[in-house]
Amino acid sequence: MDNAADREKLWQEFKRTRSPEIRHRLILSYLWLVKYLAGRLAVRLPSCLSQEDLESCGIFGLIEAIDKFDPDLGHNFEAYATTRVRGAMLDELRRANWMPRTLWRRVQQLRAAREKLENHYQEKVPVDALAEEMGLSRSEVRYLDNQLCRLHTLSLDEMVAAGNGEPVRLGDLLPDETSPDPLERVTEEENRELLARAVASLPEKDQLVLALYYQEGLTLKEIGAVLDVSESRVCQLHSRAINRLRQKLAGRA
């Protein structure tokens, strides 16, 4: 979206027509707000939740805000949408934080006690030493230890050392059997340029589906919410776009 005047025209036309196409354009023009808010909240995420998870939830908040916003009331949409997008993200954070606050504090106390005693034992701290340090029984320490282990959820976004010592996402080391062939094969810059020209020659709806899936990282279900169609229909649109892309790439090659 180039400027505020363009957005105002879109809002007025959307209010008048409720056009799905204009709705899609509004959603895309405000995706930056979702990413910005997710980045602000990402500094305190639990290990089982990623920034991408927050962005996915925030998109639904953005869609709801667009559907309910009335531009004639004179309110600023970004301020209005911020409340709903941030609220959707906070709801997801609350769902992910399954541990009660009291138990969370006790688990953190156990962690601190273990770190303190490790300087003395220089190895695994005995349960008896932890129990004495915290004033708890052995069974209580074991229970808290089990809860602490449950917090260590493995994330595919975790950075690990590759064979050459360079950090890499754990998820990038796993084979992706569902990745479309054209995008897997495009690794060199000249092929990327060829792909970009081929994508630009596709119909607008095909470009939109590919942009939402590969650039914005939306799932098929989320794209269906943006396009106001079923997930199975998005799957069909995605397959059609990929097939057309294969044909265009084969012809240009």
Coordinates of C-alpha atoms in Angstrom, one line a residue:
M1 CA 0.0 0.0 0.0
D2 CA 1.6 3.3 -1.1
N3 CA 0.0 5.8 1.2
A4 CA -2.8 6.7 3.6
A5 CA -5.0 7.9 0.8
D6 CA -4.8 4.6 -0.9
R7 CA -5.7 2.8 2.3
E8 CA -8.7 5.1 2.9
K9 CA -10.0 4.4 -0.6
L10 CA -9.7 0.7 0.0
W11 CA -11.5 1.0 3.4
Q12 CA -14.4 2.9 1.9
E13 CA -14.7 0.5 -1.0
F14 CA -14.5 -2.5 1.3
K15 CA -17.2 -1.0 3.5
R16 CA -19.4 -0.5 0.5
T17 CA -18.9 -3.8 -1.3
R18 CA -17.4 -6.2 1.3
S19 CA -15.4 -7.5 -1.6
P20 CA -13.2 -10.5 -0.7
E21 CA -10.5 -9.2 -3.0
I22 CA -10.3 -5.9 -1.2
R23 CA -10.4 -7.7 2.1
H24 CA -7.3 -9.7 1.0
R25 CA -5.5 -6.6 0.0
L26 CA -6.2 -5.0 3.3
I27 CA -4.9 -8.1 5.1
L28 CA -1.7 -8.1 3.2
S29 CA -1.1 -4.4 3.7
Y30 CA -1.3 -4.8 7.5
L31 CA 0.7 -8.0 7.9
W32 CA 3.7 -5.8 9.0
L33 CA 1.7 -5.0 12.2
V34 CA 1.3 -8.7 13.0
K35 CA 5.1 -9.3 12.6
Y36 CA 5.9 -6.2 14.6
L37 CA 3.8 -7.2 17.6
A38 CA 5.0 -10.8 17.5
G39 CA 8.6 -9.5 17.6
R40 CA 7.8 -7.4 20.7
L41 CA 6.3 -10.4 22.5
A42 CA 8.9 -13.0 21.3
V43 CA 11.4 -11.9 23.9
R44 CA 9.5 -13.8 26.6
L45 CA 8.2 -16.9 24.8
P46 CA 8.2 -20.3 26.4
S47 CA 10.3 -22.9 24.6
C48 CA 7.2 -24.6 23.2
L49 CA 6.1 -21.5 21.3
S50 CA 7.8 -19.7 18.4
Q51 CA 7.4 -16.2 17.0
E52 CA 5.9 -17.8 13.9
D53 CA 3.2 -19.3 16.1
L54 CA 2.4 -15.9 17.5
E55 CA 2.2 -14.5 14.0
S56 CA -0.3 -17.2 12.9
C57 CA -2.5 -16.3 15.9
G58 CA -2.1 -12.6 15.2
I59 CA -3.3 -13.0 11.6
F60 CA -6.7 -14.2 12.9
G61 CA -6.9 -11.2 15.1
L62 CA -6.0 -9.0 12.2
I63 CA -8.8 -10.6 10.0
E64 CA -11.3 -10.1 12.8
A65 CA -10.3 -6.4 13.2
I66 CA -10.6 -5.8 9.4
D67 CA -14.1 -7.4 9.4
K68 CA -15.4 -5.3 12.3
F69 CA -13.7 -2.0 11.7
D70 CA -15.8 0.9 10.6
P71 CA -13.7 3.7 9.0
D72 CA -16.5 6.2 9.3
L73 CA -16.2 6.3 13.1
G74 CA -12.9 8.2 12.7
H75 CA -10.8 5.8 14.7
N76 CA -7.2 4.8 13.7
F77 CA -7.2 1.3 12.4
E78 CA -3.7 0.5 13.5
A79 CA -4.5 1.3 17.1
Y80 CA -7.8 -0.6 16.8
A81 CA -6.1 -3.7 15.2
T82 CA -3.2 -3.6 17.7
T83 CA -5.6 -4.4 20.6
R84 CA -7.1 -7.4 18.8
V85 CA -3.9 -8.8 17.3
R86 CA -2.0 -8.5 20.6
G87 CA -5.0 -10.0 22.4
A88 CA -5.0 -13.0 20.1
M89 CA -1.2 -13.5 20.7
L90 CA -1.6 -13.2 24.5
D91 CA -4.4 -15.8 24.5
E92 CA -2.0 -18.2 22.7
L93 CA 0.7 -17.4 25.3
R94 CA -1.7 -18.2 28.1
R95 CA -2.7 -21.5 26.5
A96 CA 1.0 -22.5 26.1
N97 CA 1.9 -21.6 29.7
W98 CA 0.3 -24.7 31.2
M99 CA 2.2 -24.6 34.5
P100 CA 0.6 -22.8 37.5
R101 CA 2.5 -19.8 38.7
T102 CA 3.2 -21.3 42.2
L103 CA 4.7 -24.4 40.6
W104 CA 6.6 -22.3 38.2
R105 CA 8.3 -20.4 41.0
R106 CA 9.2 -23.6 42.8
V107 CA 10.7 -25.0 39.7
Q108 CA 12.8 -21.9 39.2
Q109 CA 13.9 -22.1 42.8
L110 CA 15.1 -25.7 42.1
R111 CA 17.0 -24.5 39.1
A112 CA 18.7 -21.8 41.1
A113 CA 19.6 -24.2 43.9
R114 CA 21.1 -26.7 41.5
E115 CA 23.2 -24.0 39.9
K116 CA 24.4 -22.9 43.3
L117 CA 25.4 -26.4 44.4
E118 CA 27.0 -27.3 41.1
N119 CA 29.9 -25.0 42.0
H120 CA 30.6 -27.2 45.0
Y121 CA 30.0 -30.7 43.6
Q122 CA 31.4 -30.1 40.2
E123 CA 29.1 -32.8 38.9
K124 CA 25.5 -33.9 39.2
V125 CA 24.1 -32.5 42.4
P126 CA 22.7 -35.3 44.8
V127 CA 18.9 -35.2 45.5
D128 CA 19.8 -35.1 49.3
A129 CA 21.8 -31.9 48.8
L130 CA 19.0 -30.2 46.9
A131 CA 16.4 -31.3 49.5
E132 CA 18.6 -29.9 52.3
E133 CA 19.2 -26.6 50.4
M134 CA 15.5 -26.0 49.7
G135 CA 14.1 -27.4 52.9
L136 CA 12.1 -30.0 51.0
S137 CA 11.8 -33.8 51.1
R138 CA 13.5 -36.0 48.5
S139 CA 10.1 -36.9 46.9
E140 CA 9.3 -33.2 46.6
V141 CA 12.6 -32.5 44.9
R142 CA 12.1 -35.4 42.5
Y143 CA 8.6 -34.1 41.6
L144 CA 9.9 -30.6 40.9
D145 CA 12.8 -32.1 38.8
N146 CA 10.2 -34.0 36.7
Q147 CA 8.3 -30.8 36.1
L148 CA 11.5 -29.0 35.2
C149 CA 12.2 -31.7 32.6
R150 CA 8.8 -31.2 31.0
L151 CA 9.7 -27.5 30.4
H152 CA 12.5 -28.5 28.0
T153 CA 10.4 -28.9 24.9
L154 CA 12.4 -29.4 21.8
S155 CA 11.9 -26.7 19.2
L156 CA 12.7 -27.1 15.5
D157 CA 13.7 -23.4 15.6
E158 CA 16.5 -24.2 18.1
M159 CA 20.0 -23.3 16.8
V160 CA 22.5 -26.2 16.8
A161 CA 26.0 -26.6 15.4
A162 CA 26.3 -28.1 11.9
G163 CA 29.2 -30.2 10.7
N164 CA 31.3 -27.2 9.9
G165 CA 30.6 -25.6 13.3
E166 CA 28.2 -23.0 11.9
P167 CA 24.8 -22.5 13.7
V168 CA 21.8 -23.9 11.9
R169 CA 18.1 -24.3 12.7
L170 CA 17.3 -27.9 13.9
G171 CA 14.3 -27.9 11.6
D172 CA 16.6 -27.2 8.6
L173 CA 18.4 -30.5 9.2
L174 CA 15.3 -32.5 8.8
P175 CA 14.1 -33.6 5.4
D176 CA 10.9 -32.0 4.2
E177 CA 9.1 -34.5 2.0
T178 CA 6.2 -32.1 1.3
S179 CA 8.3 -29.3 -0.1
P180 CA 7.3 -28.6 -3.8
D181 CA 9.8 -29.6 -6.4
P182 CA 10.2 -26.3 -8.2
L183 CA 11.1 -24.4 -5.1
E184 CA 13.5 -27.1 -3.8
R185 CA 15.5 -27.0 -7.1
V186 CA 15.9 -23.3 -7.1
T187 CA 19.1 -22.7 -5.2
E188 CA 21.2 -20.5 -7.5
E189 CA 20.7 -16.8 -8.0
E190 CA 20.1 -17.2 -11.8
N191 CA 17.4 -19.8 -11.1
R192 CA 15.8 -17.5 -8.5
E193 CA 15.5 -14.8 -11.1
L194 CA 14.0 -17.2 -13.5
L195 CA 11.5 -18.3 -10.8
A196 CA 10.6 -14.7 -10.0
R197 CA 9.8 -14.0 -13.7
A198 CA 7.7 -17.2 -13.9
V199 CA 5.7 -16.3 -10.8
A200 CA 5.1 -12.8 -12.0
S201 CA 3.5 -14.3 -15.2
L202 CA 1.0 -16.4 -13.2
P203 CA -2.6 -15.2 -12.6
E204 CA -3.1 -12.9 -9.6
K205 CA -4.8 -15.5 -7.4
D206 CA -2.0 -18.0 -8.0
Q207 CA 0.6 -15.4 -7.1
L208 CA -1.4 -14.6 -3.9
V209 CA -1.5 -18.2 -2.8
L210 CA 2.2 -18.7 -3.4
A211 CA 3.1 -15.4 -1.6
L212 CA 1.0 -16.3 1.4
Y213 CA 2.4 -19.8 1.6
Y214 CA 6.1 -19.3 0.9
Q215 CA 6.8 -15.6 1.7
E216 CA 4.4 -15.0 4.7
G217 CA 4.6 -18.6 6.0
L218 CA 0.9 -19.1 6.4
T219 CA -0.6 -22.7 6.6
L220 CA -3.2 -23.8 4.1
K221 CA -5.8 -23.4 6.8
E222 CA -4.7 -19.8 7.4
I223 CA -4.7 -19.0 3.7
G224 CA -8.2 -20.4 3.5
A225 CA -9.2 -17.8 6.2
V226 CA -7.6 -15.0 4.2
L227 CA -9.2 -16.1 0.9
D228 CA -12.5 -17.0 2.6
V229 CA -12.4 -20.5 1.1
S230 CA -12.0 -24.0 2.5
E231 CA -8.6 -25.6 3.3
S232 CA -9.2 -28.2 0.6
R233 CA -9.9 -25.5 -1.9
V234 CA -6.6 -23.8 -1.0
C235 CA -4.8 -27.1 -1.5
Q236 CA -6.3 -27.2 -5.0
L237 CA -5.3 -23.6 -5.7
H238 CA -1.8 -24.3 -4.4
S239 CA -1.4 -27.5 -6.6
R240 CA -2.7 -25.6 -9.6
A241 CA -0.2 -22.8 -9.1
I242 CA 2.7 -25.2 -8.6
N243 CA 1.7 -27.1 -11.8
R244 CA 1.5 -23.9 -13.8
L245 CA 4.8 -22.8 -12.4
R246 CA 6.4 -26.1 -13.4
Q247 CA 5.1 -25.7 -16.9
K248 CA 6.4 -22.1 -17.2
L249 CA 9.8 -23.1 -15.8
A250 CA 10.1 -26.1 -18.1
G251 CA 9.2 -23.8 -21.1
R252 CA 11.7 -21.1 -20.1
A253 CA 14.4 -23.7 -19.5

